[in-house]
Amino acid sequence: MSPLARWCHRHRLTVVLAWVGLLIGLGAAVGMVGSDFGNSPTSQNTDSARATALLQKGASSAAGKSGRVVWQVKGGKVTDSAAEQPMADAVRKIGAAPGVASVSSPFTAAGARQISRDGTTAYATVSFEQGVSDARIARVKQLATAPESATLHIALNGQAFTVNPEPNAVADAMGIALAFVVLLFVFRAVWVAALPIITAIAGVGTSAVTVMLLSHVITLSDTTLTLGSLIGLGVGIDYALFIVNRHRSHLMAGMGVGESIAKSLNTSGRAVVFAGLTVVVALLGMLTLNVGIINGMAIGAAVTVILTVLAAITLLPALLGLIGPRVLNRRQRRALAGRRTQVAPEAGPSPWGRWAERVQTRPKMFGVVALVVLAVLALPTLTLRLGASDDGNLPTTSTNRQAYDMIAKGFGPGFNGPLVLAAEAPTAADKAAEARLARAIEQVDGVADVSAVPMQKGQDVGVISVVPTTSPQSAETSDLIDHLRSDVIPAAEQGTSMKVYVGGPTAGNDDFASVLMGKLPLFVLVIAALGFLLLTVAFRSLLIPAVGALLNVLSIGVAFGAIVVVFQYGFGASLLGLGAAGPIESFVPILVVGIMFGLSMDYQVFLVSRMREEWAHTGDNQRAVRVGQTETGKVIAVAATIMVCVFGSFVFGGMRVISEFGVSLAVAVALDALLVRMVLVPALMHLCGRANWWLPRSLDRALPRVSVEGPVEEPARRAGPGREPETAGTGR
């Protein structure tokens, strides 16, 4: 890393201009081609996917996107001529619009049920052709909302008309501002506060435009950009901070700027690269799940981390070279200007040193207390329910939320998420069985309404619309889907060749959640095993990686517990403007596993690498743990505080799914840094003694040599955990 640091320092202006040019060039490319994000979670081996495929095969309009236009009359009824005429005209124009497959009007005999009992609310369902363009959907929106007046309120919802809230730029800026304040308060130097933020913004900005271009190649959700910003700002500021902090310590020891940059990048820079790679590996590990939307988010987040690491090891050394000794505060610069070769440390032990001594004195007590607190916080994870929150959790200013409330009040909450049953009925007997099935479903508890679309001559695919009595995100709706699939439909299929599949957006979201929930335990085990392997290679130990992997799982449990309490139980969600209680978005836990694994590994690497360095020099485990905790405690605490500020700011961004990430990661990072790394890890390492550093000789020879923070001296080989080091090593 030293040659790279020296090159960036010598050509610092060139490096800075190269980053500016890269950002401008990628931005220009995005300006020409735009982005192409998609939002449909799909899984090919589910009942809902088979229903969609069957509807597509039968050329049914139910296979395409659909949405609802909802009208509500103030001070009258929808059947009054003053209201009916403009609404009926709008429906006719919508039916004739390009890309529209069909539209069901409430002003026909067949659509009479689309008017509420009190007569104040009505809706029309618009079904679009397969592959309809966004421009044509936008045209339908214009036609639908044109008649709105003081007495006629119009709102839109449904899959075709879903509009996700725009990311809140104010919330992003708030996170950056809080991070700046924290850095300025701790280090008392403007450039120390500014450089990590500049570096992180450069990495995140470059990755954002890169992800936009990637959206043309792979399936990416439009939340990928916000998720990338959330992760990139957090890790980018932290990674730069670790390098800047090491650089400052070298300058205060009397090193020149160029020499200090080179040594900082060869120590902390190595650790940053290793930590970044662990995050990338964890994120790309999600590709093993083979779920399109998860793959896209993982790749987008990994690109963000890679570019933030690249900025930290190239742009940051160049910026450090440009500002020179101004990275120190005034007091430190005055001391160096007085021709002192080294700035004297403050007298007495630091607060982190005193805390490390307390943990060393009573490791059992501190370890048990920390473990109990973390276990209690992770306990709600046992009730985790995955799904998709419905439009009822959107802000009240959203047209989707307004349409949802109007439908729920006028017709019932289940009308916001009807189930679409696709029936393959090639024979007359099958068609009769489909009719019997529709009548049987009407008698099922939890069903509010059933309507079967008559099959035309030559058709062999029938469509049955089933409206639950409960909302799309309700657990009772999921139970109804399971009951139809396991009991009602098999009974109707018996003795016939008819095949019926339950589909529609509500069932699709339910299936997607089930698929991911089934894969989640295995994914956590794989991630834990991967963490064990990486830490074994890094620290030449078996016990430290085993403890680290288990504690990473515990930190992930705390993250899950936080989102379950806030979003699933609803404690505080409404106060934060995050809607009512509901299920956790299906892909959130998967991504949280990958992200928290990487972040937990970061702190473990920075903490234990310093302990190992001290162990290599002294062979004294108690001293190694205490010194490592003392010297890394401040920077880990500051780094965690910055991440909490950044992640916490996204809670107020107006997007429920991003808020779930913000809450889970902010809580988990805070507790991981303060309880796990500053209490539980050192307490356990004090209790385990020399066993921390034991590695069988055969495994030691087989594993590759990886130096996390540059070459360190290592004690001679040890035959077992109870044996003293023979000599101080001479390095390698």
mmCIF file of C-alpha atoms in Angstrom, residues 471-692:
data_model
loop_
_atom_site.group_PDB
_atom_site.id
_atom_site.type_symbol
_atom_site.label_atom_id
_atom_site.label_comp_id
_atom_site.label_asym_id
_atom_site.label_seq_id
_atom_site.Cartn_x
_atom_site.Cartn_y
_atom_site.Cartn_z
ATOM 1 C CA SER A 471 -55.958 -5.789 4.556
ATOM 2 C CA PRO A 472 -53.229 -7.053 2.204
ATOM 3 C CA GLN A 473 -50.538 -6.892 4.908
ATOM 4 C CA SER A 474 -52.655 -8.628 7.547
ATOM 5 C CA ALA A 475 -51.606 -12.009 8.919
ATOM 6 C CA GLU A 476 -55.232 -13.141 8.488
ATOM 7 C CA THR A 477 -54.929 -12.551 4.735
ATOM 8 C CA SER A 478 -51.853 -14.785 4.640
ATOM 9 C CA ASP A 479 -53.795 -17.429 6.544
ATOM 10 C CA LEU A 480 -56.617 -17.169 3.989
ATOM 11 C CA ILE A 481 -54.161 -17.716 1.114
ATOM 12 C CA ASP A 482 -52.788 -20.814 2.846
ATOM 13 C CA HIS A 483 -56.317 -22.127 3.516
ATOM 14 C CA LEU A 484 -57.360 -21.714 -0.115
ATOM 15 C CA ARG A 485 -54.248 -23.472 -1.370
ATOM 16 C CA SER A 486 -54.191 -26.333 1.103
ATOM 17 C CA ASP A 487 -57.908 -27.057 1.613
ATOM 18 C CA VAL A 488 -60.434 -25.316 -0.642
ATOM 19 C CA ILE A 489 -58.730 -25.547 -4.032
ATOM 20 C CA PRO A 490 -57.542 -29.193 -3.726
ATOM 21 C CA ALA A 491 -61.102 -30.240 -2.861
ATOM 22 C CA ALA A 492 -62.432 -28.481 -5.983
ATOM 23 C CA GLU A 493 -59.705 -29.973 -8.211
ATOM 24 C CA GLN A 494 -60.349 -33.530 -7.054
ATOM 25 C CA GLY A 495 -61.728 -35.709 -9.828
ATOM 26 C CA THR A 496 -61.047 -33.103 -12.543
ATOM 27 C CA SER A 497 -58.132 -31.988 -14.704
ATOM 28 C CA MET A 498 -58.545 -28.387 -13.516
ATOM 29 C CA LYS A 499 -55.508 -26.667 -12.014
ATOM 30 C CA VAL A 500 -55.951 -23.518 -9.935
ATOM 31 C CA TYR A 501 -53.218 -21.173 -8.696
ATOM 32 C CA VAL A 502 -53.568 -18.221 -6.316
ATOM 33 C CA GLY A 503 -51.869 -15.113 -7.683
ATOM 34 C CA GLY A 504 -52.052 -11.331 -7.709
ATOM 35 C CA PRO A 505 -49.754 -8.823 -5.963
ATOM 36 C CA THR A 506 -50.916 -9.766 -2.452
ATOM 37 C CA ALA A 507 -50.272 -13.482 -2.956
ATOM 38 C CA GLY A 508 -47.032 -12.702 -4.810
ATOM 39 C CA ASN A 509 -45.702 -10.678 -1.886
ATOM 40 C CA ASP A 510 -46.735 -13.444 0.498
ATOM 41 C CA ASP A 511 -44.910 -16.067 -1.583
ATOM 42 C CA PHE A 512 -41.828 -13.883 -1.864
ATOM 43 C CA ALA A 513 -41.755 -13.510 1.920
ATOM 44 C CA SER A 514 -42.108 -17.272 2.401
ATOM 45 C CA VAL A 515 -39.241 -17.994 0.003
ATOM 46 C CA LEU A 516 -36.904 -15.562 1.744
ATOM 47 C CA MET A 517 -37.933 -16.675 5.238
ATOM 48 C CA GLY A 518 -37.071 -20.233 4.286
ATOM 49 C CA LYS A 519 -33.630 -19.190 3.062
ATOM 50 C CA LEU A 520 -32.808 -16.815 5.920
ATOM 51 C CA PRO A 521 -31.529 -19.369 8.515
ATOM 52 C CA LEU A 522 -29.179 -21.021 6.017
ATOM 53 C CA PHE A 523 -27.935 -17.647 4.841
ATOM 54 C CA VAL A 524 -27.132 -16.594 8.424
ATOM 55 C CA LEU A 525 -25.175 -19.840 8.935
ATOM 56 C CA VAL A 526 -23.259 -19.342 5.698
ATOM 57 C CA ILE A 527 -22.407 -15.759 6.638
ATOM 58 C CA ALA A 528 -21.284 -16.847 10.123
ATOM 59 C CA ALA A 529 -19.072 -19.563 8.618
ATOM 60 C CA LEU A 530 -17.596 -17.068 6.187
ATOM 61 C CA GLY A 531 -16.837 -14.687 9.037
ATOM 62 C CA PHE A 532 -15.130 -17.487 10.966
ATOM 63 C CA LEU A 533 -12.924 -18.319 7.976
ATOM 64 C CA LEU A 534 -11.888 -14.719 7.277
ATOM 65 C CA LEU A 535 -11.039 -13.992 10.923
ATOM 66 C CA THR A 536 -9.106 -17.254 11.214
ATOM 67 C CA VAL A 537 -6.917 -16.226 8.301
ATOM 68 C CA ALA A 538 -6.518 -12.684 9.630
ATOM 69 C CA PHE A 539 -5.717 -13.454 13.278
ATOM 70 C CA ARG A 540 -4.220 -16.987 13.162
ATOM 71 C CA SER A 541 -6.640 -18.147 15.848
ATOM 72 C CA LEU A 542 -9.621 -20.465 16.226
ATOM 73 C CA LEU A 543 -11.266 -19.116 19.353
ATOM 74 C CA ILE A 544 -11.399 -15.431 18.349
ATOM 75 C CA PRO A 545 -13.104 -16.183 15.001
ATOM 76 C CA ALA A 546 -15.582 -18.565 16.662
ATOM 77 C CA VAL A 547 -16.526 -15.970 19.278
ATOM 78 C CA GLY A 548 -16.622 -13.263 16.615
ATOM 79 C CA ALA A 549 -18.952 -15.256 14.361
ATOM 80 C CA LEU A 550 -21.360 -15.999 17.222
ATOM 81 C CA LEU A 551 -21.371 -12.385 18.383
ATOM 82 C CA ASN A 552 -22.004 -11.215 14.812
ATOM 83 C CA VAL A 553 -25.120 -13.378 14.789
ATOM 84 C CA LEU A 554 -26.138 -11.815 18.109
ATOM 85 C CA SER A 555 -25.701 -8.311 16.654
ATOM 86 C CA ILE A 556 -27.865 -9.310 13.696
ATOM 87 C CA GLY A 557 -30.479 -10.564 16.162
ATOM 88 C CA VAL A 558 -30.464 -7.154 17.857
ATOM 89 C CA ALA A 559 -31.024 -5.506 14.463
ATOM 90 C CA PHE A 560 -33.992 -7.795 13.777
ATOM 91 C CA GLY A 561 -35.368 -7.212 17.270
ATOM 92 C CA ALA A 562 -35.325 -3.448 16.732
ATOM 93 C CA ILE A 563 -37.344 -3.515 13.503
ATOM 94 C CA VAL A 564 -39.798 -6.060 14.915
ATOM 95 C CA VAL A 565 -40.544 -3.832 17.917
ATOM 96 C CA VAL A 566 -40.868 -0.610 15.903
ATOM 97 C CA PHE A 567 -42.457 -1.779 12.655
ATOM 98 C CA GLN A 568 -44.155 -5.097 13.427
ATOM 99 C CA TYR A 569 -45.347 -4.278 16.948
ATOM 100 C CA GLY A 570 -45.796 -0.604 16.051
ATOM 101 C CA PHE A 571 -44.072 0.927 19.099
ATOM 102 C CA GLY A 572 -43.081 4.427 17.999
ATOM 103 C CA ALA A 573 -43.733 3.864 14.287
ATOM 104 C CA SER A 574 -46.622 6.318 14.093
ATOM 105 C CA LEU A 575 -44.664 8.958 16.038
ATOM 106 C CA LEU A 576 -41.899 8.689 13.455
ATOM 107 C CA GLY A 577 -44.404 8.961 10.609
ATOM 108 C CA LEU A 578 -43.714 5.376 9.504
ATOM 109 C CA GLY A 579 -47.297 4.118 9.340
ATOM 110 C CA ALA A 580 -49.057 1.488 11.398
ATOM 111 C CA ALA A 581 -47.821 -1.888 12.589
ATOM 112 C CA GLY A 582 -47.267 -4.393 9.814
ATOM 113 C CA PRO A 583 -44.908 -7.057 8.499
ATOM 114 C CA ILE A 584 -41.241 -6.436 7.827
ATOM 115 C CA GLU A 585 -40.399 -5.965 4.143
ATOM 116 C CA SER A 586 -39.278 -9.346 2.863
ATOM 117 C CA PHE A 587 -35.800 -8.450 1.642
ATOM 118 C CA VAL A 588 -34.823 -6.217 4.582
ATOM 119 C CA PRO A 589 -33.566 -9.006 6.919
ATOM 120 C CA ILE A 590 -31.474 -10.561 4.145
ATOM 121 C CA LEU A 591 -29.731 -7.275 3.403
ATOM 122 C CA VAL A 592 -29.368 -6.448 7.105
ATOM 123 C CA VAL A 593 -27.586 -9.784 7.601
ATOM 124 C CA GLY A 594 -25.073 -8.951 4.883
ATOM 125 C CA ILE A 595 -24.546 -5.348 5.951
ATOM 126 C CA MET A 596 -24.306 -6.001 9.712
ATOM 127 C CA PHE A 597 -21.966 -8.940 9.135
ATOM 128 C CA GLY A 598 -19.621 -6.627 7.279
ATOM 129 C CA LEU A 599 -19.862 -3.772 9.775
ATOM 130 C CA SER A 600 -19.400 -6.088 12.766
ATOM 131 C CA MET A 601 -16.361 -7.583 11.061
ATOM 132 C CA ASP A 602 -14.977 -4.063 10.554
ATOM 133 C CA TYR A 603 -15.013 -3.291 14.259
ATOM 134 C CA GLN A 604 -13.709 -6.747 15.125
ATOM 135 C CA VAL A 605 -10.813 -6.315 12.706
ATOM 136 C CA PHE A 606 -9.826 -2.868 13.992
ATOM 137 C CA LEU A 607 -10.114 -3.979 17.628
ATOM 138 C CA VAL A 608 -8.452 -7.399 17.523
ATOM 139 C CA SER A 609 -5.718 -6.455 15.044
ATOM 140 C CA ARG A 610 -4.382 -3.978 17.619
ATOM 141 C CA MET A 611 -4.672 -6.622 20.346
ATOM 142 C CA ARG A 612 -2.811 -9.113 18.184
ATOM 143 C CA GLU A 613 -0.066 -6.595 17.497
ATOM 144 C CA GLU A 614 0.459 -6.141 21.244
ATOM 145 C CA TRP A 615 0.285 -9.899 21.830
ATOM 146 C CA ALA A 616 2.943 -10.424 19.165
ATOM 147 C CA HIS A 617 5.285 -8.051 20.968
ATOM 148 C CA THR A 618 4.711 -9.110 24.586
ATOM 149 C CA GLY A 619 3.018 -12.515 24.692
ATOM 150 C CA ASP A 620 0.890 -11.094 27.540
ATOM 151 C CA ASN A 621 -2.812 -11.699 26.770
ATOM 152 C CA GLN A 622 -4.146 -9.460 29.549
ATOM 153 C CA ARG A 623 -2.001 -6.552 28.418
ATOM 154 C CA ALA A 624 -2.774 -7.179 24.749
ATOM 155 C CA VAL A 625 -6.526 -7.071 25.319
ATOM 156 C CA ARG A 626 -6.344 -4.015 27.592
ATOM 157 C CA VAL A 627 -4.034 -2.025 25.298
ATOM 158 C CA GLY A 628 -6.006 -2.950 22.185
ATOM 159 C CA GLN A 629 -9.267 -1.892 23.788
ATOM 160 C CA THR A 630 -7.752 1.332 25.128
ATOM 161 C CA GLU A 631 -6.186 2.468 21.865
ATOM 162 C CA THR A 632 -9.093 1.600 19.564
ATOM 163 C CA GLY A 633 -11.981 2.425 21.903
ATOM 164 C CA LYS A 634 -12.188 6.111 21.019
ATOM 165 C CA VAL A 635 -12.048 5.715 17.255
ATOM 166 C CA ILE A 636 -14.510 2.801 17.268
ATOM 167 C CA ALA A 637 -16.922 4.789 19.438
ATOM 168 C CA VAL A 638 -16.647 7.831 17.165
ATOM 169 C CA ALA A 639 -17.045 5.659 14.054
ATOM 170 C CA ALA A 640 -20.129 4.001 15.518
ATOM 171 C CA THR A 641 -21.587 7.380 16.511
ATOM 172 C CA ILE A 642 -21.145 8.599 12.947
ATOM 173 C CA MET A 643 -22.865 5.514 11.564
ATOM 174 C CA VAL A 644 -25.731 5.946 14.003
ATOM 175 C CA CYS A 645 -26.107 9.565 12.856
ATOM 176 C CA VAL A 646 -26.093 8.581 9.183
ATOM 177 C CA PHE A 647 -28.337 5.546 9.562
ATOM 178 C CA GLY A 648 -30.653 7.338 11.960
ATOM 179 C CA SER A 649 -31.171 10.219 9.545
ATOM 180 C CA PHE A 650 -32.615 7.800 6.983
ATOM 181 C CA VAL A 651 -35.402 6.890 9.407
ATOM 182 C CA PHE A 652 -37.024 10.219 8.570
ATOM 183 C CA GLY A 653 -36.616 9.901 4.798
ATOM 184 C CA GLY A 654 -40.289 9.082 4.117
ATOM 185 C CA MET A 655 -39.715 5.546 2.761
ATOM 186 C CA ARG A 656 -40.817 2.754 5.104
ATOM 187 C CA VAL A 657 -38.397 0.176 3.730
ATOM 188 C CA ILE A 658 -35.428 2.556 4.081
ATOM 189 C CA SER A 659 -36.628 3.494 7.563
ATOM 190 C CA GLU A 660 -36.509 -0.206 8.467
ATOM 191 C CA PHE A 661 -32.878 -0.300 7.378
ATOM 192 C CA GLY A 662 -32.142 2.894 9.290
ATOM 193 C CA VAL A 663 -33.674 1.712 12.584
ATOM 194 C CA SER A 664 -32.176 -1.777 12.476
ATOM 195 C CA LEU A 665 -28.669 -0.681 11.500
ATOM 196 C CA ALA A 666 -28.525 2.341 13.829
ATOM 197 C CA VAL A 667 -29.556 0.298 16.880
ATOM 198 C CA ALA A 668 -27.388 -2.686 15.965
ATOM 199 C CA VAL A 669 -24.258 -0.624 15.224
ATOM 200 C CA ALA A 670 -24.565 1.321 18.485
ATOM 201 C CA LEU A 671 -24.932 -1.800 20.601
ATOM 202 C CA ASP A 672 -22.371 -3.764 18.599
ATOM 203 C CA ALA A 673 -19.708 -1.108 19.125
ATOM 204 C CA LEU A 674 -20.463 -0.232 22.746
ATOM 205 C CA LEU A 675 -21.571 -3.569 24.229
ATOM 206 C CA VAL A 676 -20.114 -6.240 21.950
ATOM 207 C CA ARG A 677 -16.726 -4.770 21.005
ATOM 208 C CA MET A 678 -16.082 -2.651 24.105
ATOM 209 C CA VAL A 679 -17.454 -5.049 26.740
ATOM 210 C CA LEU A 680 -18.265 -8.569 25.622
ATOM 211 C CA VAL A 681 -15.293 -9.273 23.323
ATOM 212 C CA PRO A 682 -12.607 -8.039 25.758
ATOM 213 C CA ALA A 683 -14.338 -9.717 28.713
ATOM 214 C CA LEU A 684 -14.381 -13.082 26.934
ATOM 215 C CA MET A 685 -10.788 -12.655 25.775
ATOM 216 C CA HIS A 686 -9.657 -11.922 29.332
ATOM 217 C CA LEU A 687 -11.423 -15.065 30.512
ATOM 218 C CA CYS A 688 -9.984 -17.265 27.751
ATOM 219 C CA GLY A 689 -6.389 -16.135 28.253
ATOM 220 C CA ARG A 690 -3.751 -17.523 25.899
ATOM 221 C CA ALA A 691 -6.301 -19.832 24.294
ATOM 222 C CA ASN A 692 -7.359 -16.794 22.274
#
